[in-house]
XYZ file of C-alpha atoms in Angstrom:
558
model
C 14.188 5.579 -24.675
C 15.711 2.893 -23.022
C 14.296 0.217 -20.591
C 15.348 1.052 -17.259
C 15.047 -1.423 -13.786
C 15.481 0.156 -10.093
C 16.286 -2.630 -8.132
C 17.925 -3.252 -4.641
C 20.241 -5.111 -2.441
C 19.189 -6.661 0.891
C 20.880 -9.345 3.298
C 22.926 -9.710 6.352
C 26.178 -8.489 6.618
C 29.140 -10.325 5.257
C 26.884 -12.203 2.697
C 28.776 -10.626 0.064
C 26.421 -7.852 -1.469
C 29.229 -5.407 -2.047
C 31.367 -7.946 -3.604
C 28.380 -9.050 -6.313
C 27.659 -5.126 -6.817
C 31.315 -5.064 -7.923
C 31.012 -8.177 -9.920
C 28.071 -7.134 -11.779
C 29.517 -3.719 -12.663
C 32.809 -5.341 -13.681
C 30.844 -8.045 -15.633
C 28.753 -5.812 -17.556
C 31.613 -3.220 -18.337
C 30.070 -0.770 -16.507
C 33.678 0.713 -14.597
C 35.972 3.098 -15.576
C 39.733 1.982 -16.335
C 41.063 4.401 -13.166
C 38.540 3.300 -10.787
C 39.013 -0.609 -11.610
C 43.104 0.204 -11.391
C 42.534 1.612 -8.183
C 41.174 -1.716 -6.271
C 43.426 -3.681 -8.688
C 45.414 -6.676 -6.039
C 47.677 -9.260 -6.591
C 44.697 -11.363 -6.711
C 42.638 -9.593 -8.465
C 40.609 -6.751 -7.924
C 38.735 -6.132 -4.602
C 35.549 -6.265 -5.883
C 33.529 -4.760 -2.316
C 35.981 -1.870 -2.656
C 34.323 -0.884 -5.888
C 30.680 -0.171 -4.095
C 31.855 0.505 -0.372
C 32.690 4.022 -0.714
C 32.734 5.642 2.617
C 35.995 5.826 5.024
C 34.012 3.579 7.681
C 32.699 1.521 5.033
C 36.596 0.323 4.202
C 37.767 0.571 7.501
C 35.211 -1.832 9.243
C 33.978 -3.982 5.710
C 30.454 -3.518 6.257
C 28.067 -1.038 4.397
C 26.590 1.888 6.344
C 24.604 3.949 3.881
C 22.535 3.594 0.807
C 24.957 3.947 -2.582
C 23.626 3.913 -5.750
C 25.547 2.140 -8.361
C 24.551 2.553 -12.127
C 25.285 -0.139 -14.950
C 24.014 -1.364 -18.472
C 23.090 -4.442 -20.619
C 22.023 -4.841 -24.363
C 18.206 -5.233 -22.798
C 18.289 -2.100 -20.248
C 19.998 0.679 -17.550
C 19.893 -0.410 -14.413
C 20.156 1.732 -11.119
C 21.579 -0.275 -8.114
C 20.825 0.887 -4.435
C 23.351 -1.083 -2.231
C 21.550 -0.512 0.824
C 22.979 -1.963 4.723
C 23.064 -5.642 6.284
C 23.631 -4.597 9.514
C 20.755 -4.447 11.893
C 21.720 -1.298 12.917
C 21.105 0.357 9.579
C 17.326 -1.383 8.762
C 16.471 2.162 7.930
C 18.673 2.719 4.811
C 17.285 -0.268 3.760
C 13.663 1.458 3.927
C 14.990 4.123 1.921
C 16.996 1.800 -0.857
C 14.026 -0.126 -1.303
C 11.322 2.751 -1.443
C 11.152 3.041 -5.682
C 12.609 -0.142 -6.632
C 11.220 -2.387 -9.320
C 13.144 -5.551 -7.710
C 14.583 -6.513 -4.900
C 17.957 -8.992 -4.417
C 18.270 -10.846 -1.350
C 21.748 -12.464 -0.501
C 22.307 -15.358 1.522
C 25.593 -16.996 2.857
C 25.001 -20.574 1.568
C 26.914 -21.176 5.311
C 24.772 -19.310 7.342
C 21.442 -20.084 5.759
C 18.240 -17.456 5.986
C 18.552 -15.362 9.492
C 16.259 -13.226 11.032
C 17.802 -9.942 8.890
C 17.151 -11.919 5.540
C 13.039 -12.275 6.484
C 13.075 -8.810 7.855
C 14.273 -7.715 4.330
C 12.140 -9.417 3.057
C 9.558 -8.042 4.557
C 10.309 -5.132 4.115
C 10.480 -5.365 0.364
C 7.062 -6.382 0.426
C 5.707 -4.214 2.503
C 7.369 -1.512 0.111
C 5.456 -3.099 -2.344
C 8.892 -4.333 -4.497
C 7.256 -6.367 -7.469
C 9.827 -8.817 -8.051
C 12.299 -10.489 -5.580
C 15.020 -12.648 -6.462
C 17.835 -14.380 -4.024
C 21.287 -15.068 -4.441
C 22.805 -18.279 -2.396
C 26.272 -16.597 -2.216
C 29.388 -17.702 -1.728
C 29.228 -21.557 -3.387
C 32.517 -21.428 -3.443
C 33.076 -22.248 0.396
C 31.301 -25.309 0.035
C 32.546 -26.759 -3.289
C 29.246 -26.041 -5.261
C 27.532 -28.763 -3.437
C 24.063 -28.848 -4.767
C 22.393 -30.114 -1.007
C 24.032 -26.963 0.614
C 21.962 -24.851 -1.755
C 19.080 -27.162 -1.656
C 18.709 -26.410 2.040
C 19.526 -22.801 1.650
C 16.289 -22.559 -0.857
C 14.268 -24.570 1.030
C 14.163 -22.007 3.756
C 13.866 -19.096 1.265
C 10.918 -20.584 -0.416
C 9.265 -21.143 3.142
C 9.603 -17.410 3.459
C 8.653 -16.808 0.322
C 5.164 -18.614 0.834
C 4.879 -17.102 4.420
C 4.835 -13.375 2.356
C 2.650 -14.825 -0.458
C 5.629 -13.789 -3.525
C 7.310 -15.692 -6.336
C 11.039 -16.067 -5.729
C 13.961 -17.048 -7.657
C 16.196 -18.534 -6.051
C 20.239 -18.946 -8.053
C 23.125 -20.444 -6.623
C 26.643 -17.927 -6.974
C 29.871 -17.433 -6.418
C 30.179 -13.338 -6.637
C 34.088 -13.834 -5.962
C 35.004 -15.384 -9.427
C 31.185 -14.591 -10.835
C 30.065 -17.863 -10.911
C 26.052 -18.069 -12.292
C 26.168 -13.744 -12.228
C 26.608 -12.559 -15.740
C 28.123 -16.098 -17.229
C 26.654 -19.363 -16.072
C 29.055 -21.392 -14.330
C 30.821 -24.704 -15.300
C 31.117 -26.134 -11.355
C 26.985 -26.076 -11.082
C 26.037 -28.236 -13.938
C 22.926 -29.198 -11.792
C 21.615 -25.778 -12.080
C 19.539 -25.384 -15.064
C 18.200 -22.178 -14.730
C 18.921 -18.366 -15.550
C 22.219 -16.667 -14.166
C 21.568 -13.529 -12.249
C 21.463 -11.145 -14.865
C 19.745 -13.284 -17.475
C 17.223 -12.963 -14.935
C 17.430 -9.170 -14.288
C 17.190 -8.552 -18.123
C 13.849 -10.714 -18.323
C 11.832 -8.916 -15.337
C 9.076 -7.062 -16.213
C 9.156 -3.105 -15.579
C 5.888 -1.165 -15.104
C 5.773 1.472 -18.110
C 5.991 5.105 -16.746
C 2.833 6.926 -16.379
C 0.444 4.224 -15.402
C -2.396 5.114 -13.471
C -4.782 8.018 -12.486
C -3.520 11.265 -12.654
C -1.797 12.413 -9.264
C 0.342 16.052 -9.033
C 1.039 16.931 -5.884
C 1.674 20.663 -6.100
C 5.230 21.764 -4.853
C 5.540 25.328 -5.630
C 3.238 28.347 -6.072
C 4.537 30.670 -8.939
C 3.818 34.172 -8.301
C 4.327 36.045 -11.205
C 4.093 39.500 -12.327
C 1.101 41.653 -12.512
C -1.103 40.813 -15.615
C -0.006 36.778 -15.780
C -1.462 34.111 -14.098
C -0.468 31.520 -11.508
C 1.768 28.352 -12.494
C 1.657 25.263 -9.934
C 4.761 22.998 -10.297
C 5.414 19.686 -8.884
C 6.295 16.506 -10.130
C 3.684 13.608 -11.679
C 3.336 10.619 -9.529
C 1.035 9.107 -11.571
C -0.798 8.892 -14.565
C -0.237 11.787 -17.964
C -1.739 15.388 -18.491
C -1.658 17.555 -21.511
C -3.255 20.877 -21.781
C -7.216 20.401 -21.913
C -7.185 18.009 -19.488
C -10.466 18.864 -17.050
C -8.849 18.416 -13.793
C -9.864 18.480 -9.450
C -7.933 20.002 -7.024
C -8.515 18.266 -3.585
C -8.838 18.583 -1.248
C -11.208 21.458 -1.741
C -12.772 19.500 -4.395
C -12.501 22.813 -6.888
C -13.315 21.594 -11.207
C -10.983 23.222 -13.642
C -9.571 22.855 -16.704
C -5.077 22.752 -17.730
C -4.765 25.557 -19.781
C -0.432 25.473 -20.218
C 2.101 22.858 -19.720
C 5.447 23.590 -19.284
C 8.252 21.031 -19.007
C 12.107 21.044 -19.365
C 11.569 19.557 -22.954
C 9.342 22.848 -24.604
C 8.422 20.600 -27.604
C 6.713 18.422 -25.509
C 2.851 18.475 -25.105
C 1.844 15.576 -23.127
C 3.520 14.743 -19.838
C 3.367 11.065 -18.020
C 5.475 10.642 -14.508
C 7.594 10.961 -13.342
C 8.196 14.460 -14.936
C 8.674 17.533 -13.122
C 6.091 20.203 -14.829
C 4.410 23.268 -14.144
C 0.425 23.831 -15.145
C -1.488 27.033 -15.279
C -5.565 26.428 -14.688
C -8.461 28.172 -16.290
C -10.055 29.544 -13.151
C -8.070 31.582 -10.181
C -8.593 29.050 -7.323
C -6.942 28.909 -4.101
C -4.390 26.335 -4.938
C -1.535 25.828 -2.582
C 1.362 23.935 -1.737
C 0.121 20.263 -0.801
C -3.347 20.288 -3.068
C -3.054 17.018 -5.748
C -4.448 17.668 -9.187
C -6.179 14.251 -9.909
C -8.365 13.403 -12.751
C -12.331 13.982 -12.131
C -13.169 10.117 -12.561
C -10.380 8.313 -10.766
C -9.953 10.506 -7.180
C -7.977 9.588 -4.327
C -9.423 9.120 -1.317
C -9.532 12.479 0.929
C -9.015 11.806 4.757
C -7.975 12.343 8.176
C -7.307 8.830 9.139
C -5.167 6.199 8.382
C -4.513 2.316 8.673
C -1.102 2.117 7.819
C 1.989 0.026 8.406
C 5.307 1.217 9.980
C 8.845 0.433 10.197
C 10.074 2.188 13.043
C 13.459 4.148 12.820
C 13.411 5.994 16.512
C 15.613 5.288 18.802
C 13.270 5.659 21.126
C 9.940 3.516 21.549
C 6.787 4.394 19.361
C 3.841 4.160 21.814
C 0.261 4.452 21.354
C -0.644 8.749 21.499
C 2.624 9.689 20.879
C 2.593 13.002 18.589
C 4.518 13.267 15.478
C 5.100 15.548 11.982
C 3.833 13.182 9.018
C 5.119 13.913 5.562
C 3.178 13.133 2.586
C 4.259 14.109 -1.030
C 4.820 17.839 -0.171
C 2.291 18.607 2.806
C 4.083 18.190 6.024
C 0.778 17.807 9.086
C 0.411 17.280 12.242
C -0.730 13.969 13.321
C -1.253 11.185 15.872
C -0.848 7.551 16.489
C -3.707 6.640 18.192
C -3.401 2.695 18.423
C -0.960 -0.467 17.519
C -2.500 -2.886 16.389
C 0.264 -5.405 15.803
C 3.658 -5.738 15.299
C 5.846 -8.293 12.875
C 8.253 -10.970 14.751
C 10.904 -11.530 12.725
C 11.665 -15.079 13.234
C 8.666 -16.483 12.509
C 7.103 -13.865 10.080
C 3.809 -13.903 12.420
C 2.296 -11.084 13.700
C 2.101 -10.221 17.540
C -1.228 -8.481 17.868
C -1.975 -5.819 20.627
C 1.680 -4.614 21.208
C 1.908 -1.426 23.833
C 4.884 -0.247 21.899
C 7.092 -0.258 18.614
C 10.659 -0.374 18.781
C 14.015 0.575 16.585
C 13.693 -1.846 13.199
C 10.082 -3.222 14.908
C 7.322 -3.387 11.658
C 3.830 -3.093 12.251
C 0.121 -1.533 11.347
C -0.919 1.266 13.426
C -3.479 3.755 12.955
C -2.762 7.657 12.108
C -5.062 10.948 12.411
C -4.108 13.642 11.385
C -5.024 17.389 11.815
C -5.596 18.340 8.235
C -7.156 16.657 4.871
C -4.824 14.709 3.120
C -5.364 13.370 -0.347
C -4.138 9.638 -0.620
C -4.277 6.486 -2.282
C -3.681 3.060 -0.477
C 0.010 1.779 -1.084
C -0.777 -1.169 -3.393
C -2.576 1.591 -6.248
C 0.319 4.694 -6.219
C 3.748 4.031 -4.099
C 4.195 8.336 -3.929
C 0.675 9.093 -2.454
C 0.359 5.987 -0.658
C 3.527 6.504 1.229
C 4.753 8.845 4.037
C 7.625 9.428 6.363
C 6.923 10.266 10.199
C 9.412 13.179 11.941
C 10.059 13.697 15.590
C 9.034 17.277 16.061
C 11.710 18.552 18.512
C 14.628 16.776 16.791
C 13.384 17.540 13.622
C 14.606 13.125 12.887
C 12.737 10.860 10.622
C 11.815 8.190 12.521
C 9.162 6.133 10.891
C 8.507 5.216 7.201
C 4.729 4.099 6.782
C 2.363 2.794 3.887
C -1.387 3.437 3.617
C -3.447 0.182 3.614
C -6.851 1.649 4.272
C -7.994 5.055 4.670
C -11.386 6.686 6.034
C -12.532 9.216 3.392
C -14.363 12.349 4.349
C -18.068 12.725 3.630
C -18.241 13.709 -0.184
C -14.710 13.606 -0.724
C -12.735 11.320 -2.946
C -13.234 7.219 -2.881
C -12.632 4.683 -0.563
C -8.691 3.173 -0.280
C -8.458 -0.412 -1.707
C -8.420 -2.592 1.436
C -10.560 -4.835 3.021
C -12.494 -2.320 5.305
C -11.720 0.569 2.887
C -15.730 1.637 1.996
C -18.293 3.618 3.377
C -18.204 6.959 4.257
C -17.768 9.652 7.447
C -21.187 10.269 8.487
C -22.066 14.045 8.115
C -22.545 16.788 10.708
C -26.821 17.427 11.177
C -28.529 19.599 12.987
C -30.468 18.402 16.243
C -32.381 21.426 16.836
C -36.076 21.803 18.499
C -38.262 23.531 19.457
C -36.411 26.822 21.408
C -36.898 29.421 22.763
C -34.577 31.560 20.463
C -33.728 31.164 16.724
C -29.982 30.974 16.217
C -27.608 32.234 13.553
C -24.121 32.176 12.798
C -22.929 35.352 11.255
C -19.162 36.193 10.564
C -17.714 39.935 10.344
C -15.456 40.242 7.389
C -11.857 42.151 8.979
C -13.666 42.874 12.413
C -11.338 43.485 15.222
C -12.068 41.642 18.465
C -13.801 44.260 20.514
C -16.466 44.439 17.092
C -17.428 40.843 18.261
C -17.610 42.131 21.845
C -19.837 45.201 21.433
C -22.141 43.318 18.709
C -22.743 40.539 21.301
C -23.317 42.874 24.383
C -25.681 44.485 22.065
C -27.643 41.519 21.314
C -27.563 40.138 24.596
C -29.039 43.714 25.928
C -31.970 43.200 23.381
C -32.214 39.464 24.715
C -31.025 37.604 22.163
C -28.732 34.816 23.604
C -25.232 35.245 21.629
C -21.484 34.678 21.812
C -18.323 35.696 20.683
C -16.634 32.596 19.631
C -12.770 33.556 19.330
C -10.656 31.643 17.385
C -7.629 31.959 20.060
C -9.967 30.290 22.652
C -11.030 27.110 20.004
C -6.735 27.368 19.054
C -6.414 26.547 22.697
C -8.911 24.029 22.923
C -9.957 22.232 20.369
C -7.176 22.910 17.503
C -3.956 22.507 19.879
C -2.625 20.646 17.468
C -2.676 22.899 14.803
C 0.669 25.005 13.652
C 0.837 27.514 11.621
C 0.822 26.495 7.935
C -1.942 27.351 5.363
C -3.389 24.420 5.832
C -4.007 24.504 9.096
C -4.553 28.006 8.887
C -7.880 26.555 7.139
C -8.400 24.152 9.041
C -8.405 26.619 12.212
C -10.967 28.420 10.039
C -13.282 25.183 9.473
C -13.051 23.813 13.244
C -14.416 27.885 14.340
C -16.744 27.721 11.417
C -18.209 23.996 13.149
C -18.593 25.447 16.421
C -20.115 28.380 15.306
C -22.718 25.939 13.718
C -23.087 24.064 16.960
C -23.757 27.171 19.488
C -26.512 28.958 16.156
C -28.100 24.802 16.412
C -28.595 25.063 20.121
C -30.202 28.752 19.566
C -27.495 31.596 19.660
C -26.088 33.966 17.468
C -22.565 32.864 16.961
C -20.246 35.900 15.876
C -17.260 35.007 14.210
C -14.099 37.118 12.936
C -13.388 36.465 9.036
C -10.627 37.591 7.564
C -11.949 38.418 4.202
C -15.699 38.050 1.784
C -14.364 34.362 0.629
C -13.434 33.001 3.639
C -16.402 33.816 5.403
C -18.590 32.382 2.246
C -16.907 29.820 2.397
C -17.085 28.914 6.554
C -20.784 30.042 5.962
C -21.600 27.752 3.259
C -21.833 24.109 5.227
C -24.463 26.375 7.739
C -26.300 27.580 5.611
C -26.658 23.976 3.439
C -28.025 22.294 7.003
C -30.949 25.018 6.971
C -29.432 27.405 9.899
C -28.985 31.339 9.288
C -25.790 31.753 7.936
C -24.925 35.612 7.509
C -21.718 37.561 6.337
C -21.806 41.034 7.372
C -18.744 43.346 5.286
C -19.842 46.171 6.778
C -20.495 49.780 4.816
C -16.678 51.331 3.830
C -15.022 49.353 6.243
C -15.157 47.137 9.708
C -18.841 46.027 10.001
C -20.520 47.281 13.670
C -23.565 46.621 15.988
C -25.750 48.459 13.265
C -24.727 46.285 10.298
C -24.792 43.087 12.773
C -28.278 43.805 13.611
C -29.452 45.239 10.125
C -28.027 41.711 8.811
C -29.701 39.434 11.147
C -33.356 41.678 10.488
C -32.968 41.050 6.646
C -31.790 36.992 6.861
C -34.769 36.637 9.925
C -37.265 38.301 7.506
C -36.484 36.228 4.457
């Protein structure tokens, strides 16, 4: 299998990026005779017409949208995002840069670095590109002269150091491909590589490095008789069947018992490969759980310290409300504080800022209503990444990158970061002495009034006890909860904690369940901090005040 480099293209506009796209295509042989005939002038061919491939790309000779170009040397393939200058169209550049190996600045050796070239490059560090390399465009205009480029580098280096990378830095002429593919006769002072000697000598990652990370996309049902297959697509690490796996966030131990890929002779799978895995047990696996492997877990959390670059027309301010995205679990979540944001000119950060704006970059922090699983940005780029979506307009309008995360008590490791340890302290009780021992007892499929009658009954026998409805703590305390199965459970495990509050501070808590498991299951944390937990199914169908009380005599007595 062949070598192959994702790389991208990043600079102001007019620097010439479409015109060295076409140069390294036509270079490398990489264009088809119609499509070269096509931009063929009287002076040659227009090389930007080769990559610009929109109406309004032609028409106003900038690039709008990301285009991916695709070429080859004897060393490797090479995919090409040719992503926008303009300030206008930062975003794209987000999205060029989000999987790429290496990123190539351009620079008009006339104009020298601008604000756009260090917001690039920011960005393509932030992104966590690997390699960067810069093209001084454009020699041409000023006769090759080696003190032009000397300043030019000068100021890229600066930058450079300011982001703490290595950068190349090669003078070019993209025009007549001076220093691209074939080093050029009019820079005799340059002794270094051209372009694409360069390109071919960068190291790529090999696929599959890493701990094992599937984020499960799709839930196959199948017939009666067969069991469950969970496909999505590797972003880290291999599996094989054997392989003991977890599935977080629940935390569940199993074993892969079938692997199925598009190749059917193959029996070990690394990432990026789509698959689909059957497991040895029949757990409640859904779409948004991560098979990991059992000694390298991500971290599993609520809250995040992550960086932005902010796409939204409108202002980000501190509170505001937003859909996050994350591999395939879509949450609800909330940016509760900024804590700086990057100015451009001088690479600094502004700390405290009251509000993001369109193209701003800077670290905020996220909670969110559900678990996700995660790893911080610098150890996996797919589970350390996310996307945040305006809820009304349904428009992304933030990309973001985990740099520390808070794990939940028991669950998964710390993030790498600087303040990425510890743990979330646990719930404990805080009882006394009372006057009246406390329980929390769910009803497995008991309608409403069930909850009603059993706690007039107990409050007629003078037992303190309430109904805690999960439409009043939907109203309250999970209002920001919608209606996917994950926070269908999370509804579940917010009633389940109150219910343990109101059986610590002596009452019987009743609770609706909707079936045996999921009231084991909300039971289980009560139970484990040394309160009566009960789960009353009831005799042939919806348990009553008899099996209530008959449930609460037997847990009481033992």
């Amino acid at each position: 299998m062949r070598e192959l480099l994702r790389m991208a293209t990043a600079g102001s506009v007019d620097d010439g990026k479409s015109t060295l796209i076409g140069r390294l295509l036509l270079d490398t042989g990489s264009l088809p005779t119609d499509h070269l005939a096509a931009v063929d002038g009287p002076d040659g061919p227009d090389l930007a017409a080769l990559s610009d491939g929109l109406r309004a790309e032609r028409e106003q000779g900038i690039t709008i949208d990301v285009a991916y170009r695709f070429f080859s040397t004897a060393a490797r393939n090479y995919v090409l995002a040719d992503t926008p200058g303009h300030v206008r169209y930062t975003r794209n550049m987000v999205t060029g840069a989000s999987n790429a190996h290496l990123a190539m600045l351009l620079v008009d050796v006339r104009a020298g670095v601008l604000d756009q070239t260090r917001r690039h490059a920011r960005i393509a560090t932030l992104l966590g590109v690997p390699h960067l390399v810069a093209a001084v465009n454009k020699m041409d205009l000023v006769d090759f002269d080696r003190g032009a480029f000397d300043r030019v580098r000068t100021e890229l280096q600066d930058v450079a150091e300011r982001l703490g990378v290595p950068l190349l830095v090669v003078p070019v002429a993209a025009k007549h491909g001076d220093n691209v593919a074939v080093r050029s006769a009019r820079t005799p002072w340059w002794d270094g590589p051209t372009l694409l000697e360069h390109l071919d000598a960068v190291d790529v990652p090999p696929p599959g490095e890493g701990g094992l990370r599937l984020p499960v996309q799709w839930v196959s049902r199948p017939v009666a008789g067969a069991r469950r297959s969970y496909a999505g697509r590797l972003a880290a690490g291999t599996l094989r069947a054997g392989d003991e796996v977890v599935v977080l966030p629940s935390g569940a131990h199993t074993r892969v018992t079938a692997l199925d890929a598009l190749d059917e002779e193959r029996e070990t799978a690394l990432a990026p490969l789509s698959v689909s895995v059957q497991l040895a047990d029949d757990l409640d696996v859904g779409r948004g759980d991560v098979l990991t492997a059992p000694e390298d877990p991500p971290v599993v959390t609520r809250e995040l310290r992550a960086q932005l670059c902010w796409m939204g027309e409108e202002p980000l301010h501190p509170g505001q409300r937003l859909l996050l995205k994350h591999t395939t679990r879509t949450v609800r979540a909330e940016v509760t504080a900024l804590h700086d944001r990057l100015d451009p000119a001088t690479l600094a950060d502004v700390t405290s800022p009251d509000r993001l704006e369109l193209n701003d970059i800077g670290t905020v922090t996220v909670r969110t209503a559900v678990d996700l699983v995660v790893d911080a940005y610098t150890r996996n780029r797919d589970t350390g990444a996310f996307v945040l979506v305006d809820e009304h307009t349904h428009a992304t309008v933030a990309a973001g990158v985990v740099r520390e995360a808070v794990p939940r008590a028991g669950a998964g490791r710390p993030a790498d970061g600087p303040e990425g340890t510890g743990s979330a302290p646990r719930w404990t009780p805080s009882r006394a002495a009372r006057a009246h021992r406390g329980a929390a007892v769910w009803l497995v499929g008991a309608p409403p009034e069930a909850l009603r009658e059993a706690e007039a009954a107990l409050l007629a026998a003078g037992r303190p006890a309430y109904a805690v409805d999960p439409g009043n703590v939907r109203a309250g305390l999970a209002e920001d909860l919608g209606d996917g199965p994950a926070e269908r459970a999370e509804l579940a495990r917010r009633t389940g904690h109150v219910a343990r509050l109101l059986a610590d501070a002596g009452l019987v808590a009743l609770v609706a369940a909707g079936s045996a498991a999921e009231a084991r299951t909300a039971a289980r944390p009560a139970g484990e901090a040394g309160l009566t937990a009960v789960v009353v199914t009831g005799a042939g169908g919806a348990p009553g005040v008899a099996d209530v009380l008959a449930a609460l005599a037997l847990a009481e007595e033992a």
